[in-house]
Amino acid sequence: MKWLIEKSRYVAYIGVLVLFVCSLTAYILGVYKTVKAVIAIAVGEVKDDFALIALFDCLDSILVGTALLVISVSLYELFIGELKVPDWMLVRNLNRHYWK
């Protein structure tokens, strides 16, 4: 039983992998939206008022991808082992990330 509980930490690999794939998907979606928006703006299909909205939509996808990547790296560091990543990518204390 003890062995099973000790090895259960590797179940976190599933969460890390899923979050990493979601992060990559969000980045790819953000790049796709950016290229699509830039082409639409360059061709003149998008009015000036909506160009900024289209670009903010791209930014939203990339920010979601970044958040998912940080969560994935933090889960790996917390449950599986150490990584050589910048300190800002790790969530060790939730209080550190609250706005004051």
mmCIF file of C-alpha atoms in Angstrom, residues 10 16 21 35 44 47 49 85 96 98:
data_model
loop_
_atom_site.group_PDB
_atom_site.id
_atom_site.type_symbol
_atom_site.label_atom_id
_atom_site.label_comp_id
_atom_site.label_asym_id
_atom_site.label_seq_id
_atom_site.Cartn_x
_atom_site.Cartn_y
_atom_site.Cartn_z
ATOM 1 C CA TYR A 10 3.311 10.039 -11.105
ATOM 2 C CA VAL A 16 1.098 18.060 -16.691
ATOM 3 C CA VAL A 21 -0.836 20.188 -24.818
ATOM 4 C CA VAL A 35 -1.841 35.873 -38.959
ATOM 5 C CA GLY A 44 -8.725 46.066 -45.736
ATOM 6 C CA LYS A 47 -12.615 48.336 -40.342
ATOM 7 C CA ASP A 49 -12.675 50.034 -35.155
ATOM 8 C CA VAL A 85 13.323 27.131 -15.437
ATOM 9 C CA ARG A 96 3.072 35.781 -3.870
ATOM 10 C CA TYR A 98 -2.002 38.081 -5.399
#
